[in-house]
mmCIF file of C-alpha atoms (C1' of nucleotides) in Angstrom:
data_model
loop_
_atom_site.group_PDB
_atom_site.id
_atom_site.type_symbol
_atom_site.label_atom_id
_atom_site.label_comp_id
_atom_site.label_asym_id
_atom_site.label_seq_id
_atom_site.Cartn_x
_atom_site.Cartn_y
_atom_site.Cartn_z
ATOM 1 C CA UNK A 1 -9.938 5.602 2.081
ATOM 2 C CA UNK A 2 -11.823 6.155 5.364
ATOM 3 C CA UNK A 3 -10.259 8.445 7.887
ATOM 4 C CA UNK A 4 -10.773 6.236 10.497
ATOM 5 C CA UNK A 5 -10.311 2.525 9.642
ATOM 6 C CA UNK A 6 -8.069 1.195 12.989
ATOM 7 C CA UNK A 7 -8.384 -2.654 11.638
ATOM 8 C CA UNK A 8 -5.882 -3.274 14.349
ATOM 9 C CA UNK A 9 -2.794 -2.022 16.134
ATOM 10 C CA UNK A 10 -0.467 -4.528 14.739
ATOM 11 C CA UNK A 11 2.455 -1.923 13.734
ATOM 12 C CA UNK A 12 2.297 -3.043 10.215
ATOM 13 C CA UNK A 13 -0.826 -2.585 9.391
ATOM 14 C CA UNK A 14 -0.567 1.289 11.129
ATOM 15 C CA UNK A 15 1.739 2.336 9.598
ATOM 16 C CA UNK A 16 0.214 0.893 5.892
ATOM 17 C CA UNK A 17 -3.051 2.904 7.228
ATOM 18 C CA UNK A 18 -0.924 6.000 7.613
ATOM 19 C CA UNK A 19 0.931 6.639 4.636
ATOM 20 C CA UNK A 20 0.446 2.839 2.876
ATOM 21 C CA UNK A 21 -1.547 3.559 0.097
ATOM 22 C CA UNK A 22 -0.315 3.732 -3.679
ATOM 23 C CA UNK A 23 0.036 7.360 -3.720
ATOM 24 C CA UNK A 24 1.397 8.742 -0.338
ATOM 25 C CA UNK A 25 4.561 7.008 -0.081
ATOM 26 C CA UNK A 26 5.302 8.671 -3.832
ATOM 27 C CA UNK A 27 4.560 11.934 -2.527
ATOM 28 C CA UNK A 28 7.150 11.708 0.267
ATOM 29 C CA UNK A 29 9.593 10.119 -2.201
ATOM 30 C CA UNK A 30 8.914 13.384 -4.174
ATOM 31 C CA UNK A 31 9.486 15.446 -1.171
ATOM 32 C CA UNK A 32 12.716 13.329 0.198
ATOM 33 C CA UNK A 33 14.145 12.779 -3.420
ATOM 34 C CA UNK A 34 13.842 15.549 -5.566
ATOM 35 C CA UNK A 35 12.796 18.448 -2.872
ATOM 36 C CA UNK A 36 9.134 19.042 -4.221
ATOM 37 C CA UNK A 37 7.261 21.160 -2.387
ATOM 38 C CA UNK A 38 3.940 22.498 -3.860
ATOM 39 C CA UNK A 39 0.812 20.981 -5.248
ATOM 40 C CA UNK A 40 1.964 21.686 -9.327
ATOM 41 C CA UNK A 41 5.449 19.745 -8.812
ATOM 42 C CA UNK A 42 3.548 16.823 -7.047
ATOM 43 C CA UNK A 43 0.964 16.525 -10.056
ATOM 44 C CA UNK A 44 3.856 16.591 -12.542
ATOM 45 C CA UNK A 45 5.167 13.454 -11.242
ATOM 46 C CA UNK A 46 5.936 10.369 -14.006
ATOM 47 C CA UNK A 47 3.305 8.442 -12.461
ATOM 48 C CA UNK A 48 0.783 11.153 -13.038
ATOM 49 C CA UNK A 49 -1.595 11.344 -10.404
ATOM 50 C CA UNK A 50 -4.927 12.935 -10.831
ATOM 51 C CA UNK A 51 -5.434 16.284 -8.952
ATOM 52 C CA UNK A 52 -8.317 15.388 -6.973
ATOM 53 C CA UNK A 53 -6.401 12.361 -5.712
ATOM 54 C CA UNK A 54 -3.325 14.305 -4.476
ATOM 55 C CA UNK A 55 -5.352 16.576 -2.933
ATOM 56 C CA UNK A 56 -7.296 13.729 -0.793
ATOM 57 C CA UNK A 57 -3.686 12.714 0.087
ATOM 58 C CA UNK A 58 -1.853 15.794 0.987
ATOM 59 C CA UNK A 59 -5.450 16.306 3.424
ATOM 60 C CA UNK A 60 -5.109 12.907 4.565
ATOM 61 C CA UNK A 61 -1.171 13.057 5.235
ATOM 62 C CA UNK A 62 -1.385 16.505 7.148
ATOM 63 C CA UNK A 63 -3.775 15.184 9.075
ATOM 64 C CA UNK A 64 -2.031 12.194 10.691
ATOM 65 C CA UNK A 65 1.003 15.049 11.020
ATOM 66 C CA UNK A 66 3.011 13.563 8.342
ATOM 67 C CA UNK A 67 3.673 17.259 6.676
ATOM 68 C CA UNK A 68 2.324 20.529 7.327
ATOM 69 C CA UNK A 69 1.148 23.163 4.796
ATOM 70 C CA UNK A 70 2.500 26.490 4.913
ATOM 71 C CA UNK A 71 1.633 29.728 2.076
ATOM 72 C CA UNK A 72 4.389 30.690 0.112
ATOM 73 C CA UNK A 73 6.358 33.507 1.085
ATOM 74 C CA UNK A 74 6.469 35.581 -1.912
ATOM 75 C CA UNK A 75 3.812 33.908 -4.140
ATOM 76 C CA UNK A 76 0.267 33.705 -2.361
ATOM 77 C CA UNK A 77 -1.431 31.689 -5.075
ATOM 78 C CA UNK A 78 1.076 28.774 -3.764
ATOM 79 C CA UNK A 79 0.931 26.869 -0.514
ATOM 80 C CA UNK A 80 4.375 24.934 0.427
ATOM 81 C CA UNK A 81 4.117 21.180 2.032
ATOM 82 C CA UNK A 82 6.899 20.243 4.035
ATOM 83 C CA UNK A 83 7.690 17.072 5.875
ATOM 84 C CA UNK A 84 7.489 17.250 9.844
ATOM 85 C CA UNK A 85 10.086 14.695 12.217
ATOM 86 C CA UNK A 86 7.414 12.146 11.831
ATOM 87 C CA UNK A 87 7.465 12.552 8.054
ATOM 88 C CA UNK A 88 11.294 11.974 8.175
ATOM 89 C CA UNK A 89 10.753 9.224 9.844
ATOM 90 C CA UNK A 90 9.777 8.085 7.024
ATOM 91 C CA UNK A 91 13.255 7.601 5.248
ATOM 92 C CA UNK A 92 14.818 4.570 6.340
ATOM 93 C CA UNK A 93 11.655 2.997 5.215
ATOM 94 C CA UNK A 94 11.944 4.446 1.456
ATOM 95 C CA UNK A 95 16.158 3.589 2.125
ATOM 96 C CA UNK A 96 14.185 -0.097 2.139
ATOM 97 C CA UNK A 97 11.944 -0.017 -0.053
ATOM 98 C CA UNK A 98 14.690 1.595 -2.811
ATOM 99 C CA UNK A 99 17.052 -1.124 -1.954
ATOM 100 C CA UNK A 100 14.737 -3.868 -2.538
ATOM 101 C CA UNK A 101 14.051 -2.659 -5.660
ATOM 102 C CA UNK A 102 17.431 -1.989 -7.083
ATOM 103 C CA UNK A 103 17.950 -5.671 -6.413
ATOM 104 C CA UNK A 104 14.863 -7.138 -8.111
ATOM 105 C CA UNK A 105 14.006 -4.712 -11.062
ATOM 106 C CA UNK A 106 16.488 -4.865 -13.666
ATOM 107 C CA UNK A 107 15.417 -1.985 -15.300
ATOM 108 C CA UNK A 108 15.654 0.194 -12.141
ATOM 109 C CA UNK A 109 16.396 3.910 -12.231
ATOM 110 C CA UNK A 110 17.836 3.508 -9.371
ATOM 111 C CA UNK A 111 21.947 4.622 -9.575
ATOM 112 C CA UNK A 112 23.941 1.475 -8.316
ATOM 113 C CA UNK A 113 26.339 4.205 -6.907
ATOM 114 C CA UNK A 114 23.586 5.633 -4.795
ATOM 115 C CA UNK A 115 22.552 2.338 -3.328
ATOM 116 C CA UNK A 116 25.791 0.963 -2.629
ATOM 117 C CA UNK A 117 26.402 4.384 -0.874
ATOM 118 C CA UNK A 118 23.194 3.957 1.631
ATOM 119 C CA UNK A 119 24.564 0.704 2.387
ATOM 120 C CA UNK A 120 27.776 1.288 3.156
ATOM 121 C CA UNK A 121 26.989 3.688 5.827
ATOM 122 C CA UNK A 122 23.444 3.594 6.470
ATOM 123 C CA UNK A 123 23.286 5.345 9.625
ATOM 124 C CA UNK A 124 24.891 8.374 8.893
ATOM 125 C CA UNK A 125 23.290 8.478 5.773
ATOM 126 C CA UNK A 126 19.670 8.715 7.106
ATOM 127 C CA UNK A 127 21.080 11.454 9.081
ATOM 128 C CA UNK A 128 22.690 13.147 6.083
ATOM 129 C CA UNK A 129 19.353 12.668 4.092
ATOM 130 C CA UNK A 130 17.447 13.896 6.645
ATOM 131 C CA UNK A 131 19.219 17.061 7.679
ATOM 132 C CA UNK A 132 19.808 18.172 3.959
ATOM 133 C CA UNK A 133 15.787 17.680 3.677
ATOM 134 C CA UNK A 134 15.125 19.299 6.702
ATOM 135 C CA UNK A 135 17.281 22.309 5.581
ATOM 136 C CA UNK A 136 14.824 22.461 2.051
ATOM 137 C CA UNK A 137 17.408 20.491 0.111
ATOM 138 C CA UNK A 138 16.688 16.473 -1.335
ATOM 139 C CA UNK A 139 18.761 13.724 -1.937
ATOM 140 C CA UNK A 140 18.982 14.312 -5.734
ATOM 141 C CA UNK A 141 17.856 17.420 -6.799
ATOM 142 C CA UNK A 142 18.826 21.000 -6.435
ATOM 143 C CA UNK A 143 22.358 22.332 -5.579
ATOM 144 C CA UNK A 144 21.936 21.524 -1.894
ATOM 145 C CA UNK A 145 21.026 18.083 -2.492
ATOM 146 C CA UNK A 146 23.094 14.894 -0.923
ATOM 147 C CA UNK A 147 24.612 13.650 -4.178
ATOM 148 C CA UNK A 148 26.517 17.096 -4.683
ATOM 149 C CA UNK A 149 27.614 16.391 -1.249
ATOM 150 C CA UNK A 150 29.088 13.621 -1.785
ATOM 151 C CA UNK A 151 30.090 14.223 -5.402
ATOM 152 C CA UNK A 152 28.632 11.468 -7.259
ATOM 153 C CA UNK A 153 26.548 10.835 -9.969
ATOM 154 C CA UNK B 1 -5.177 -3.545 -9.659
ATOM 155 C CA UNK B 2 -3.673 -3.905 -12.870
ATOM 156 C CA UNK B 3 -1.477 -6.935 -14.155
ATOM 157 C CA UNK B 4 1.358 -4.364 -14.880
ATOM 158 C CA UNK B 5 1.458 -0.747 -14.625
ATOM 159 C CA UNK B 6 4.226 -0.026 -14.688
ATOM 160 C CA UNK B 7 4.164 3.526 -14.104
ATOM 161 C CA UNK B 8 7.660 4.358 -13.867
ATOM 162 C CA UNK B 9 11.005 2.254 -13.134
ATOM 163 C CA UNK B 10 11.664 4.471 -9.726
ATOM 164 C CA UNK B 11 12.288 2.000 -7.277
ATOM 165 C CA UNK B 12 9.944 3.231 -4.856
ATOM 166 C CA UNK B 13 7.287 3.039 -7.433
ATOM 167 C CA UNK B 14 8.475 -0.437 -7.954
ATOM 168 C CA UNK B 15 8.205 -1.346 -4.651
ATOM 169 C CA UNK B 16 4.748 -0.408 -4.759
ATOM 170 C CA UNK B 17 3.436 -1.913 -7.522
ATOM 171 C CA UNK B 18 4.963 -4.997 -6.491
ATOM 172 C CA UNK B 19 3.698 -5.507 -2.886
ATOM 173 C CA UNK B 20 2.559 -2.045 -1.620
ATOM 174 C CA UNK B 21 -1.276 -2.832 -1.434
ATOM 175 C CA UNK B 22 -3.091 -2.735 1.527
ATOM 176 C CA UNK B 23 -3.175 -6.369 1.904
ATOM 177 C CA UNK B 24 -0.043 -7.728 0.036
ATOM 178 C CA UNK B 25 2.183 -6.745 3.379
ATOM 179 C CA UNK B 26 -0.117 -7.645 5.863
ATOM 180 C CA UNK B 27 -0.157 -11.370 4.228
ATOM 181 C CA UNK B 28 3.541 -11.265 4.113
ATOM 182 C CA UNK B 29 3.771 -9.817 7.944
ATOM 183 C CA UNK B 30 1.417 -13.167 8.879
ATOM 184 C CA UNK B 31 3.903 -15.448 7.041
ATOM 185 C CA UNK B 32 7.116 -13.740 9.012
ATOM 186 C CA UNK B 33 5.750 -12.776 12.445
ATOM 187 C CA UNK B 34 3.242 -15.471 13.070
ATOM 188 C CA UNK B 35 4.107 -18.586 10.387
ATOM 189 C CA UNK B 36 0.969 -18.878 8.898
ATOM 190 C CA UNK B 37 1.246 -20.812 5.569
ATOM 191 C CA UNK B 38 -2.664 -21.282 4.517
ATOM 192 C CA UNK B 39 -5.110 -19.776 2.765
ATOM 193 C CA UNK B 40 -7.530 -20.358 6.124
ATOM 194 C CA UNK B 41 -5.034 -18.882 7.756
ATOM 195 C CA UNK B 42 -4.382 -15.896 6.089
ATOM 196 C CA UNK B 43 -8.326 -15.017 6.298
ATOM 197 C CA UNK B 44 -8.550 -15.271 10.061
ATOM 198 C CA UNK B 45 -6.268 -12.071 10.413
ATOM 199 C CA UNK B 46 -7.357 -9.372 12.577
ATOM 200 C CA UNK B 47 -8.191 -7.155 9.518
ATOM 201 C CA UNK B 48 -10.412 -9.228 8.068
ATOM 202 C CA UNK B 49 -9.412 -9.329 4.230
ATOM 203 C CA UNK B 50 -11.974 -10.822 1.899
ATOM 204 C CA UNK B 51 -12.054 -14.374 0.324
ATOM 205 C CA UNK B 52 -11.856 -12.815 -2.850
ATOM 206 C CA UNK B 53 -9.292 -10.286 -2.266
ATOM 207 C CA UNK B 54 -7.012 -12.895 -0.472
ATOM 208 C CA UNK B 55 -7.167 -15.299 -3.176
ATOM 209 C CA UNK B 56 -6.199 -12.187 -6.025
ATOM 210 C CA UNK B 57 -3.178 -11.252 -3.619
ATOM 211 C CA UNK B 58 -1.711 -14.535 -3.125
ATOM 212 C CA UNK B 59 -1.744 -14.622 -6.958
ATOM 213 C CA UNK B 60 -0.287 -11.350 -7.504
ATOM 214 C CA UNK B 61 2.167 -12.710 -5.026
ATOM 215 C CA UNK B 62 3.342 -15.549 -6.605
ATOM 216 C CA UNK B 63 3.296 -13.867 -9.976
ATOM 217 C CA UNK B 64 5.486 -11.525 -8.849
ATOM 218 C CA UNK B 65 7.753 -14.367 -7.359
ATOM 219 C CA UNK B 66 7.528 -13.376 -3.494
ATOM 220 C CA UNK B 67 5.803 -16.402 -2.641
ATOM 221 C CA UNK B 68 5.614 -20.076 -4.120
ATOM 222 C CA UNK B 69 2.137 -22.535 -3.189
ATOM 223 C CA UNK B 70 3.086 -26.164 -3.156
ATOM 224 C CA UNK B 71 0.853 -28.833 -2.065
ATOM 225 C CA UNK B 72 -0.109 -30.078 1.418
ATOM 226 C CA UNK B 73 2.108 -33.010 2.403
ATOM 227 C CA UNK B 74 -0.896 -34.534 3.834
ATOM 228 C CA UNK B 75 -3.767 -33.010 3.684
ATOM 229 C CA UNK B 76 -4.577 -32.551 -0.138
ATOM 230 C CA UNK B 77 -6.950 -30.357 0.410
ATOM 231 C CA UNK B 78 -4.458 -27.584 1.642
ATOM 232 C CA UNK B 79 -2.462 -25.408 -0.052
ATOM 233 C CA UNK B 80 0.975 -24.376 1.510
ATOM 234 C CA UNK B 81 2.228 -20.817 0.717
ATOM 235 C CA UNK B 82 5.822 -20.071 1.547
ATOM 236 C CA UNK B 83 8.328 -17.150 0.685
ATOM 237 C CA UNK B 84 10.708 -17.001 -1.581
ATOM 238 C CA UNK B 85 14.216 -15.505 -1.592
ATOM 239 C CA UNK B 86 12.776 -12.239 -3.114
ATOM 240 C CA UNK B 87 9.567 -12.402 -0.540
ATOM 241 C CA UNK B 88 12.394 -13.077 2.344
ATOM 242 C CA UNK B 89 14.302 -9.610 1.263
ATOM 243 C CA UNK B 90 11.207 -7.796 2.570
ATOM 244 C CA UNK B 91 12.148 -8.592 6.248
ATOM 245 C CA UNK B 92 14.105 -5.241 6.725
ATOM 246 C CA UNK B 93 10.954 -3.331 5.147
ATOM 247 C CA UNK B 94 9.163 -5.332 7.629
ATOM 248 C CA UNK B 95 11.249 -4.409 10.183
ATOM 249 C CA UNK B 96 11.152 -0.249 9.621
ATOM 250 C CA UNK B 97 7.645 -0.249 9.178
ATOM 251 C CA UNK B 98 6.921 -1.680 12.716
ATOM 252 C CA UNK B 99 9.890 0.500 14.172
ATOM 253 C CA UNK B 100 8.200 3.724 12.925
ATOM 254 C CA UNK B 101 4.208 2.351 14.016
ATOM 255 C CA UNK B 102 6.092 1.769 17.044
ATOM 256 C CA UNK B 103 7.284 5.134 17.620
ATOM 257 C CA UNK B 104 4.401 6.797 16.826
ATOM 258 C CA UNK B 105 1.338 4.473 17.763
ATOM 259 C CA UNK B 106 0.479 4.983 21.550
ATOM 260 C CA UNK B 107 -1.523 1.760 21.350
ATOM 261 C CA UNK B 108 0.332 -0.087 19.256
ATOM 262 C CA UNK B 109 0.288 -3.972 19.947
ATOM 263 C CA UNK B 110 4.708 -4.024 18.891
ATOM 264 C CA UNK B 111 6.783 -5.015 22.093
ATOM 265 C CA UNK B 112 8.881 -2.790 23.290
ATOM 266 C CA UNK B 113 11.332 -5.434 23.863
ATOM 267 C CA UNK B 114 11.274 -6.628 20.350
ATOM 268 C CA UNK B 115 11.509 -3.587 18.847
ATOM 269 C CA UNK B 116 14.573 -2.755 21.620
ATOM 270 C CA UNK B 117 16.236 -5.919 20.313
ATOM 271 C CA UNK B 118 16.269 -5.253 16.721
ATOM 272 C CA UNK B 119 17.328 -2.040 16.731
ATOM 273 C CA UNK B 120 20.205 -2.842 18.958
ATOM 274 C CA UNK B 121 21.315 -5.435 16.571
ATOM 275 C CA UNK B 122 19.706 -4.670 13.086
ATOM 276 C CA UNK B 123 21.922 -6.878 11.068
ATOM 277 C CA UNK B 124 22.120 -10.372 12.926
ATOM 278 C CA UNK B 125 18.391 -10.105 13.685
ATOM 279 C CA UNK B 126 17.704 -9.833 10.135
ATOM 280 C CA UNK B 127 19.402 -12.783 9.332
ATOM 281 C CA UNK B 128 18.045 -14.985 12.094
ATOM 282 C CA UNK B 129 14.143 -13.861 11.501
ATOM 283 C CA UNK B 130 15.466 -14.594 7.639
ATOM 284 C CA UNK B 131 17.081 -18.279 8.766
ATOM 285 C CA UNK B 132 13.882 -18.899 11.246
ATOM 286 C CA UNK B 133 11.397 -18.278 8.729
ATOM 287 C CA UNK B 134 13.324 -20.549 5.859
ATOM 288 C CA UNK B 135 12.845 -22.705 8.404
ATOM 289 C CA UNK B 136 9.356 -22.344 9.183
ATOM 290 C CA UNK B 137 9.054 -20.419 11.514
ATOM 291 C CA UNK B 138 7.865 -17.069 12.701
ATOM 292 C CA UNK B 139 8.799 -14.096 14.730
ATOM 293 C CA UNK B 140 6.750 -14.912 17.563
ATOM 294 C CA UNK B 141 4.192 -18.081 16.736
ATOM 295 C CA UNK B 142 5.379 -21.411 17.415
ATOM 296 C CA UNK B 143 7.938 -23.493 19.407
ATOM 297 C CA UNK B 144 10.547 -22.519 16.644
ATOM 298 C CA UNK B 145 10.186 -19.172 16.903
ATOM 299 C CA UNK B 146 12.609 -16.021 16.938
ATOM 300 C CA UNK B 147 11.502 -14.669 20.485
ATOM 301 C CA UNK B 148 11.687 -18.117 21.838
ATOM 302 C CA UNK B 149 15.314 -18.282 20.240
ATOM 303 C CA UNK B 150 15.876 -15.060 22.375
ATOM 304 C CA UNK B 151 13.651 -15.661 25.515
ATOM 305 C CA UNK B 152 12.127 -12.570 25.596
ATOM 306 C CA UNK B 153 8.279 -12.128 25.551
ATOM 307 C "C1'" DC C 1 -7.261 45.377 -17.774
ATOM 308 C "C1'" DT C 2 -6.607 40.858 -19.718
ATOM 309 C "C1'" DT C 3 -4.518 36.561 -19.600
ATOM 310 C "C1'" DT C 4 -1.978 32.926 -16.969
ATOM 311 C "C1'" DT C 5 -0.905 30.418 -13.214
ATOM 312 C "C1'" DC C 6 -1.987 28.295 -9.071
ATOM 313 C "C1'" DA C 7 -4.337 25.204 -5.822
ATOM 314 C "C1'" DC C 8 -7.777 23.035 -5.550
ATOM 315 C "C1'" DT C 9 -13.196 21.128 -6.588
ATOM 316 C "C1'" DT C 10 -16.812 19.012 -9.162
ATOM 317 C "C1'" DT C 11 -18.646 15.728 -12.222
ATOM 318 C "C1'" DT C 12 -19.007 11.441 -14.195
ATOM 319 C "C1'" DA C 13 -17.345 6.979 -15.937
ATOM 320 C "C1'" DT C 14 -14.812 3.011 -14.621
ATOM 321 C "C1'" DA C 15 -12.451 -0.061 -11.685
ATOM 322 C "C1'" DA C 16 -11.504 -2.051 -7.137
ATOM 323 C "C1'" DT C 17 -13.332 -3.633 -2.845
ATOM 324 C "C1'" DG C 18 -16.344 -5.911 0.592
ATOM 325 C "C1'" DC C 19 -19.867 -9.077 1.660
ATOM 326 C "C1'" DA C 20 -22.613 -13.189 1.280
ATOM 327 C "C1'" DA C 21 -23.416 -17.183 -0.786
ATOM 328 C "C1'" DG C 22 -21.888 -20.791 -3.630
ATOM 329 C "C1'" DT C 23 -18.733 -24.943 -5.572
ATOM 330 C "C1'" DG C 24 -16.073 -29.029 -5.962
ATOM 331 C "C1'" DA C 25 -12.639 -31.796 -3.875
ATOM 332 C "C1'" DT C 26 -10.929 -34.006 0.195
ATOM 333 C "C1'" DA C 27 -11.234 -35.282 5.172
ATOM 334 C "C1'" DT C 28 -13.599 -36.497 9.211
ATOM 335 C "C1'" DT C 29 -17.398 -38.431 11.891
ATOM 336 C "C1'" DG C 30 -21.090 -41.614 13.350
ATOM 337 C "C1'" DC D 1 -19.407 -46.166 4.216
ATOM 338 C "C1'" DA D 2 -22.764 -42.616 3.967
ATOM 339 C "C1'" DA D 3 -23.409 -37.989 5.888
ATOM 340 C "C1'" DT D 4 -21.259 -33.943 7.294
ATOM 341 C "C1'" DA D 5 -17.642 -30.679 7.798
ATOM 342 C "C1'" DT D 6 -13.468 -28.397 6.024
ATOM 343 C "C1'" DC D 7 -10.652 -26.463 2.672
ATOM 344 C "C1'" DA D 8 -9.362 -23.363 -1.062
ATOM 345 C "C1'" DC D 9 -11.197 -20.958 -3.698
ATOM 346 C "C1'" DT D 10 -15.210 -18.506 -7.140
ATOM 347 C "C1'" DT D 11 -19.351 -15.861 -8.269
ATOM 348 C "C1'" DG D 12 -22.677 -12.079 -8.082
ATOM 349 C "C1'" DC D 13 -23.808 -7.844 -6.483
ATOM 350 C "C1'" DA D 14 -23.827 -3.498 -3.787
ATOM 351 C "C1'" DT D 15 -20.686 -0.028 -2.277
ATOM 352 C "C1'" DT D 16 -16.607 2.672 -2.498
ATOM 353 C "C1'" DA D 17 -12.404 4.475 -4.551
ATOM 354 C "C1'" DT D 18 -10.059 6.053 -8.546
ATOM 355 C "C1'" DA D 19 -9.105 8.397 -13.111
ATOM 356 C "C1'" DA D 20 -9.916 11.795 -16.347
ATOM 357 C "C1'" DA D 21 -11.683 16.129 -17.693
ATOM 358 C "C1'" DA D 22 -13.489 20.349 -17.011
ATOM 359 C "C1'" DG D 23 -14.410 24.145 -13.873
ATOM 360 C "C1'" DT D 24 -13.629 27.839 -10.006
ATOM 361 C "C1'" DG D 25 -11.798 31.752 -7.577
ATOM 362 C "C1'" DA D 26 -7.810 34.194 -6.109
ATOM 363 C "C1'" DA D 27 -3.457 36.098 -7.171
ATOM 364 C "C1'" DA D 28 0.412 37.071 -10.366
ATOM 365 C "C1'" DA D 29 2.223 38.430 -14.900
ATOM 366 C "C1'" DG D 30 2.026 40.829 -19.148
#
DNA sequence: CTTTTCACTTTTATAATGCAAGTGATATTG
DNA sequence: CAATATCACTTGCATTATAAAAGTGAAAAG
């Protein structure tokens, strides 16, 4: 990954230079979904990226001001990565890219109830999502997370 | 890039594996914004993808089901590529990926007016760039185009 | 004081990419 | 109708990115 590639400025292809490649968008999931926030919860993720990796990508993603790094408050060993307005911008596109895939995997993890939710209301749920994220909660995980919120499953 | 992965059944994972390259979505943004349908096309892009790369893509592609390849009707040397159902239900990813480069590229090439009129009227524009290009045609290339539909430049 | 934990870094093997140059079939040109 | 150009790829090779494993230094825990 080069740091400064600018192929074009067709908005597609920006944004896929920004946060496009196989491992960002799973970091921000991480973030957005279940309300990781340090370097040891992103490596423990199913996918299991290698630590050198993450690290390029938490550099890379800080850089183009998708998160910011901040030490822990208590614990100085840990530093805490947390998604700026431009990261949470980011939503609506994993609202997509979730809803796509609910449709065409049939062995999705995806809860139907969750989907059907996002689509029922979409615009207040991008707002709901990205307040409760903004306030250190996550859509899933956590007791401030949106599915306690709206009490479902 | 592996045949299947298969990493986890998260739908954002999903996603990626299925289309989340660097070039997968740029091929797919040439078939919906600007109607191209070749092979020759597909390699003149700004970007500049590789023979090689753009022939294991539009593989992957079809594979995966987003895209079929029938035969020229005349020209029997050509090879048509055109999306599927499943390739069409990545308009709205389309769509939030250019609204966010759009936000936050200064230089980005995505009219303002474009990007005015879909987010003024997400759902119907969906549905006509979705009936346009099942009809082949594009966003913006061509006399049957979407911004033609809506005389706007 | 010793051992863990934490966030990285380094090393090295392997895989993906990018580039240039083919290849065979069809179409076009003189 | 023979020569040339076009088309959709493929091949070979150099370069780059990735994956896996082990290592490092600082801080916390026992």
């Amino acid at each position: 990954m080069k740091r400064s590639d600018n192929k074009s400025h067709c908005p597609i292809n920006f944004s896929l230079e920004t946060f496009g490649d196989s491992w960002s968008l799973l970091i921000i999931r991480d973030m957005v979904y279940f309300g990781k926030k340090t370097y040891g919860e992103f490596l423990e993720s199913d996918e299991g990226i290698s630590s050198n990796i993450l690290a390029s990508r938490l550099v890379h993603l800080e850089q183009r001001g998708l998160i910011v790094k901040k030490p822990h408050d208590t614990d100085k060993r840990k530093e805490v990565y947390l998604l700026t307005e431009k990261g949470l911008d980011l939503i609506p596109i994993l609202l997509e890219l979730a809803d796509w895939a609910a449709k065409y995997d049939s062995e999705t993890d995806a809860p139907q109830s969750w989907i059907a939710a996002v689509n029922s209301d979409r615009k207040s749920m991008i707002s709901l999502i990205r307040d409760t994220v903004k306030d250190g909660g996550s859509v899933f995980s956590g007791s401030n997370s949106v599915v306690s919120k709206l009490t479902m499953t």
